[in-house]
Coordinates of C-alpha atoms in Angstrom, one line a residue:
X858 CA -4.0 -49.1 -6.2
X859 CA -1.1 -50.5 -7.5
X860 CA 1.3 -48.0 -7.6
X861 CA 0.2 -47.0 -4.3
X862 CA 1.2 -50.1 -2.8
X863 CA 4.8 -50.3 -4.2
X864 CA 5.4 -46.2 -3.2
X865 CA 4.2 -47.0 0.2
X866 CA 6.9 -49.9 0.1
X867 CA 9.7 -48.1 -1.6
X868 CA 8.9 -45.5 1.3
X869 CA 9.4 -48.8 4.2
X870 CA 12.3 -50.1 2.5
X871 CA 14.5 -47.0 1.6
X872 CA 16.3 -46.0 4.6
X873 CA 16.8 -50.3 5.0
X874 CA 18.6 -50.4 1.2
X875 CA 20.4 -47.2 2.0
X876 CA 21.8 -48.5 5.0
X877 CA 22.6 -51.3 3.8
X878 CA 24.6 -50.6 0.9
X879 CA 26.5 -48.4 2.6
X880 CA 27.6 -50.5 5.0
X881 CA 28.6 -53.3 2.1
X882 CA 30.4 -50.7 0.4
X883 CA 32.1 -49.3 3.5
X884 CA 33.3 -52.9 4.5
X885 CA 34.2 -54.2 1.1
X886 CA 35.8 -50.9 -0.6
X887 CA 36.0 -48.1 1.8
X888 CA 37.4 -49.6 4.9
X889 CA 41.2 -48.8 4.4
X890 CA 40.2 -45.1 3.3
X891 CA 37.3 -44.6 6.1
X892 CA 38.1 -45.1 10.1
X893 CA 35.6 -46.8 11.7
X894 CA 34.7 -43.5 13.9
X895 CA 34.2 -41.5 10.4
X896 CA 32.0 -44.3 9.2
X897 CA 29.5 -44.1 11.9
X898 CA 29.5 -40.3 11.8
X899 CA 28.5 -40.7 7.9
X900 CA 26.0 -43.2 8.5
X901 CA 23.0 -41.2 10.1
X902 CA 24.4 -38.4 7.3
X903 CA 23.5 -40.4 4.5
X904 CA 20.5 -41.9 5.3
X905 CA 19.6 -38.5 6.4
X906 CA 20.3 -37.4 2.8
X907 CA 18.9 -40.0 0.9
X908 CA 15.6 -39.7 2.7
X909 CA 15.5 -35.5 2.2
X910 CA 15.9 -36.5 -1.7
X911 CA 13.8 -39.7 -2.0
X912 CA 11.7 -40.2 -0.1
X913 CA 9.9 -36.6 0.3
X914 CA 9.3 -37.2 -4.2
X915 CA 7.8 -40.9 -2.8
X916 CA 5.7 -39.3 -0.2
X917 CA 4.7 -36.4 -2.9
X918 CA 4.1 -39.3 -5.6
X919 CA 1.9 -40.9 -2.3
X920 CA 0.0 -37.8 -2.0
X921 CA -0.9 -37.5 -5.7
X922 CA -1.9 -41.1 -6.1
X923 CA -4.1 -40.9 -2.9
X924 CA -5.5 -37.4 -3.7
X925 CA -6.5 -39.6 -7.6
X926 CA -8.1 -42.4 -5.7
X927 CA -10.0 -40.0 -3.7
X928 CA -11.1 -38.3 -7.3
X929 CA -12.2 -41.6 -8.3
X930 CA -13.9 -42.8 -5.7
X931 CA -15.9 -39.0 -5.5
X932 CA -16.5 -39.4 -9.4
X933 CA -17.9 -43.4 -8.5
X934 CA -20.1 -42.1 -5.7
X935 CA -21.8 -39.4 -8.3
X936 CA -22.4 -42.1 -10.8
X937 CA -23.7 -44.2 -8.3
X938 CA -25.9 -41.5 -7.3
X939 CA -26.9 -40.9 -10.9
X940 CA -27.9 -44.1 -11.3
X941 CA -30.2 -44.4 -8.0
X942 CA -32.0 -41.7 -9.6
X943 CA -32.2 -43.0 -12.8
X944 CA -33.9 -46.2 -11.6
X945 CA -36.1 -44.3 -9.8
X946 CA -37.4 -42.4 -12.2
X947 CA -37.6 -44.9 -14.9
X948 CA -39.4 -47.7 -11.8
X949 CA -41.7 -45.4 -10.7
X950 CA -42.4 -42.3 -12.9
X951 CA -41.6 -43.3 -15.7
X952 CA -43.8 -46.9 -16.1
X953 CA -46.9 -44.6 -14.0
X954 CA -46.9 -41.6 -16.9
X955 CA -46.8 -44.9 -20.1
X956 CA -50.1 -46.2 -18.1
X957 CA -51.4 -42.3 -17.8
X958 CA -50.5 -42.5 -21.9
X959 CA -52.6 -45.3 -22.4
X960 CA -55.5 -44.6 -20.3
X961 CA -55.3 -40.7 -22.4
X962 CA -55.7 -42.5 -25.6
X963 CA -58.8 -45.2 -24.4
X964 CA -60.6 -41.4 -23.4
X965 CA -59.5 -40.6 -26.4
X966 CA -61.2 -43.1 -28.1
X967 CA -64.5 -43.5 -25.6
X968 CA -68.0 -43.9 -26.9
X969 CA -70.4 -43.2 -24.8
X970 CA -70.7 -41.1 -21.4
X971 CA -69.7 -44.2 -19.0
X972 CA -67.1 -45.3 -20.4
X973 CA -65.7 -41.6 -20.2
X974 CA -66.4 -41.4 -16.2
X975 CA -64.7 -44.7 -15.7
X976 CA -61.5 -44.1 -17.9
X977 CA -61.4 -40.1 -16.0
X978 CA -61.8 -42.3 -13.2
X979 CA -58.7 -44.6 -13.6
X980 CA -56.9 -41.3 -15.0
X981 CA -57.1 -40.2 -11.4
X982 CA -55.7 -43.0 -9.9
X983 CA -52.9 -43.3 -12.0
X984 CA -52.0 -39.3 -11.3
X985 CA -52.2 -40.1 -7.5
X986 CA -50.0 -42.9 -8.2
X987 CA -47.7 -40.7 -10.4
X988 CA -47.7 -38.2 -7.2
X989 CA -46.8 -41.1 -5.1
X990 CA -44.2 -42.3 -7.0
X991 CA -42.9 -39.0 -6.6
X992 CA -42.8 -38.4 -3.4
X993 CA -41.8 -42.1 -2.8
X994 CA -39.1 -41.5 -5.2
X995 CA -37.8 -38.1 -3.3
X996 CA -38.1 -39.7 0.2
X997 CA -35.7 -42.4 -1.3
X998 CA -33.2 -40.4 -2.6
X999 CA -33.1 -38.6 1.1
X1000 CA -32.4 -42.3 3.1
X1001 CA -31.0 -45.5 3.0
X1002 CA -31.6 -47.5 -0.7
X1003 CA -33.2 -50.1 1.1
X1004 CA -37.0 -49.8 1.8
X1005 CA -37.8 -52.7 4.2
X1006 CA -41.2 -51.5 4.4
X1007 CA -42.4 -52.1 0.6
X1008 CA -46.1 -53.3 0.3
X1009 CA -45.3 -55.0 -2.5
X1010 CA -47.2 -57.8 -3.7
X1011 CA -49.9 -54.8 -3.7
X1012 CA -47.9 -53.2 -6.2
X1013 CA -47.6 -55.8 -8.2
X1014 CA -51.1 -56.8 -8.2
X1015 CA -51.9 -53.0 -9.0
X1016 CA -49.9 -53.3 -12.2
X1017 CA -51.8 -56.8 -13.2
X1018 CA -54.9 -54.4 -12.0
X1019 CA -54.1 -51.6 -15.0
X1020 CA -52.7 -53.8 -17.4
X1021 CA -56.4 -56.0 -17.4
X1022 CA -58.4 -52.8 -17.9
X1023 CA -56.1 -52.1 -20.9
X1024 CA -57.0 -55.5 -22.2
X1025 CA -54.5 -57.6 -21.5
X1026 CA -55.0 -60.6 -19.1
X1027 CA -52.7 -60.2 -16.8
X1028 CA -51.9 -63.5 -14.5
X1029 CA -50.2 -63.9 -10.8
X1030 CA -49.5 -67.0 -10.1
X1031 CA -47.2 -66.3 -7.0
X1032 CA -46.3 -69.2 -4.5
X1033 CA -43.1 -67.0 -3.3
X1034 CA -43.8 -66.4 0.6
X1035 CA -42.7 -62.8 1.7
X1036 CA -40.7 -64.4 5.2
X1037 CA -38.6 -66.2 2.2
X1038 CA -37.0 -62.5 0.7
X1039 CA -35.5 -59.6 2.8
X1040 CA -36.6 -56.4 2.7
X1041 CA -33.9 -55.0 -0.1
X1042 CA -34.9 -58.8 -2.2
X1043 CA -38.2 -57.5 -2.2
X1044 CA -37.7 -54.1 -3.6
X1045 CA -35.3 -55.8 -5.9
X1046 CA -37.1 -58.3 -6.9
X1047 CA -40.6 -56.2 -7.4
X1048 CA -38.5 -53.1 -10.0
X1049 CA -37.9 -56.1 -12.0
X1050 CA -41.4 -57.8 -12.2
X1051 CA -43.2 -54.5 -12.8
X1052 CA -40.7 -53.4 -15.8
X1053 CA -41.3 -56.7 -17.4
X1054 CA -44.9 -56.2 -17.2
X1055 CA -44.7 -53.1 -18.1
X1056 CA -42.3 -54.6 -21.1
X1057 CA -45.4 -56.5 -22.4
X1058 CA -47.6 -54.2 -22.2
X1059 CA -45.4 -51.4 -24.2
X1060 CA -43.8 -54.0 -26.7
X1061 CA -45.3 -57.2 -26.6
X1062 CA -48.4 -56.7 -28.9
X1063 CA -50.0 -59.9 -26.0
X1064 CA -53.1 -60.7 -25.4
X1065 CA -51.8 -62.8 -22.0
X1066 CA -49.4 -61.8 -19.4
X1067 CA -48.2 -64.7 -16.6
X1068 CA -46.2 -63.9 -13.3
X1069 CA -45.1 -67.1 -11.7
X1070 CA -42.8 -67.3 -8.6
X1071 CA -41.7 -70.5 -7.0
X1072 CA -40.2 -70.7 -3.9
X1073 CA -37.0 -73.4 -2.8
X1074 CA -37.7 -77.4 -4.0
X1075 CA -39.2 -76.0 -7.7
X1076 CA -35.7 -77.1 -9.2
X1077 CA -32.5 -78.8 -7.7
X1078 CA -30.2 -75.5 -6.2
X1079 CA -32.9 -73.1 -6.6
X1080 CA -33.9 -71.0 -3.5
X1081 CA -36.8 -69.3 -5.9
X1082 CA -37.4 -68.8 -9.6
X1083 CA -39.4 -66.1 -11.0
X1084 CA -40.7 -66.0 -14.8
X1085 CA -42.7 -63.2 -16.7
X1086 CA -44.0 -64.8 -19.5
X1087 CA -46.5 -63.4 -22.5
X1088 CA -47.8 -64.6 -25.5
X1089 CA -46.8 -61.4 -27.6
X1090 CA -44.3 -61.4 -31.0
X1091 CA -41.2 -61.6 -29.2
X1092 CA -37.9 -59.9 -30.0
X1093 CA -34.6 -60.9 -31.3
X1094 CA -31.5 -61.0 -29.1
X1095 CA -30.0 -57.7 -31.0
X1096 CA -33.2 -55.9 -30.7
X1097 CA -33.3 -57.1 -26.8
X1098 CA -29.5 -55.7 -26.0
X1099 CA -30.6 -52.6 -28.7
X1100 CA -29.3 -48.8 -27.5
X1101 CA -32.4 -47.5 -25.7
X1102 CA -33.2 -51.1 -24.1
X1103 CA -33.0 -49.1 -20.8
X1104 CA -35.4 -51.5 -19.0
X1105 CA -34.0 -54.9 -20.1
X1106 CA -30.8 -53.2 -18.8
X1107 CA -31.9 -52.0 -15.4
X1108 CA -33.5 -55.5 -14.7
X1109 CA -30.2 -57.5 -15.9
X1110 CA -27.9 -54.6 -13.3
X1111 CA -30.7 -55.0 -10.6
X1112 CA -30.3 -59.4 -10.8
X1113 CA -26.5 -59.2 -10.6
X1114 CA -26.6 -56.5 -7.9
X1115 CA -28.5 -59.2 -6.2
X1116 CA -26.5 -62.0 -7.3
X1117 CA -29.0 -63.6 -9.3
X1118 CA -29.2 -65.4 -12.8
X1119 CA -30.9 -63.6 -15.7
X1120 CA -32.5 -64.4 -18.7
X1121 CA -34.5 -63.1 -21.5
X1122 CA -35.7 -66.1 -23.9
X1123 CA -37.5 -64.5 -26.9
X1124 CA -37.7 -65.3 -30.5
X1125 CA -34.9 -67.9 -31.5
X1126 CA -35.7 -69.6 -28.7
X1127 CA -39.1 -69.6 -28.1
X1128 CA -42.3 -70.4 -30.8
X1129 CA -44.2 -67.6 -29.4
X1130 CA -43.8 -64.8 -27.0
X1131 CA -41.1 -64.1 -24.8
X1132 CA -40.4 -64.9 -21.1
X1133 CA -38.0 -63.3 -18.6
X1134 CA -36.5 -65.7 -15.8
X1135 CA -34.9 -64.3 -12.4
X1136 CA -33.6 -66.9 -10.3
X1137 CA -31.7 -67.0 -6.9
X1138 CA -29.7 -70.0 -6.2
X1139 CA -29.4 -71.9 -2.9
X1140 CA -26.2 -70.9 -0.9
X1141 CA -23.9 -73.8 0.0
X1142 CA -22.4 -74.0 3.3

């Protein structure tokens, strides 16, 4: 952008130089070899000719740059798109086909003829949700990111929902109004939760799972905090920022996106478990 700038300027200020170093030269050295008639014939002649050889290679160099910014921005729009996609997948899809995983390997594992109907039972759900997801996902990819009209707390208390009948007890504890977040917070906010749940659940070896949200007063400059907190082994800090970490990734992208602060607190600074905090400070002014 740079070297945009400064052609663009060389472009403004070329005929302005040439014109004026001509006439220094003219009135300092060439005035007892040039008549002031011949001078003024020259003048238009020179400019003339330092713009046909100048400036047409600064307006080509213009072109090229612009034509490379375009490029760029064309290349950032793809990745951008690439990584609307990729968050869909991995928030939807993705965290639906772990739970059908898990629910495969309980039938799997089932005794008696009930708890076969009831694990078939959830299996179903879980496709429908899969479908959903799906189509959600599409119908996403064909509007606007934001998606104002997201029920979800219900899909957060859906996840709480499968993650009990796996055997984990899953808390909400959620004081967080929905008139407190826009529509694109909510969205926002919800990938997050549901990929730390979803976190414990893959990773955390717990046997409890608590989603707290607070809304403004909880802590001096806060607007809301949210934590995800199990009781599970934990993780140290290389093994939280380790290649293939794609969720802890996603969540950190989608907080700053958002401008929110972000933390994981596992192992070295924890005794037990591991508890992801979002939080959104108050604006000032």
């Amino acid at each position: 952008m740079s070297s945009y700038k400064r052609i663009k300027w060389f472009i403004l200020w070329t005929p302005t130089l040439t014109i004026a170093l001509w006439e220094y030269l003219r009135h300092t050295i060439l005035l007892p070899y040039v008549s002031m008639d011949l001078g003024n014939w020259l003048t238009p002649v020179i400019v003339m000719t330092v713009t046909a050889t100048l400036v047409i290679k600064l307006f080509r160099m213009l072109e090229e740059t612009n034509e490379s910014l375009q490029q760029a921005k064309s290349a950032k729009a793809a990745f951008m798109e690439r990584e609307q996609l990729a968050r869909e997948l991995h928030d939807g899809i993705s965290q639906s086909l772990f739970l059908l995983s898990v629910k495969l390997d309980k039938l799997e594992h089932a005794k008696d003829n009930e708890q076969v109907m009831e694990t078939a039972q959830q299996l179903r759900r879980t496709v429908r949700h899969v479908y959903e997801d799906v189509r959600q996902s599409i119908a996403s990819l064909r509007s606007e990111p934001s998606r104002t009209d997201v029920q979800w707390m219900q899909a957060v208390r859906e996840m709480a929902e499968e993650l009990r009948r796996g055997g984990l007890d899953a808390q909400l504890d959620w004081r967080l109004g929905d008139s407190r977040l826009s529509g694109k917070e909510k969205v926002e906010l919800l990938a997050i939760v549901r990929e730390a749940m979803l976190n414990v659940q893959k990773h955390a070896q717990a046997t409890q799972l608590i989603v707290c949200a607070e809304p403004e007063g909880n802590a001096a400059g806060t607007e809301f905090r949210c934590t995800i907190t199990d009781d599970g082994i934990g993780a140290l800090p290389e093994q939280l920022s380790a290649k293939g970490r794609y969720g802890i990734r996603m969540m950190r992208d989608r907080a700053e996106a958002m401008g929110w602060q972000f933390h994981v607190r596992s192992r070295e600074e924890l005794t037990q478990g591991t508890t992801v905090e979002v939080i959104k400070e108050a604006s000032h002014g």
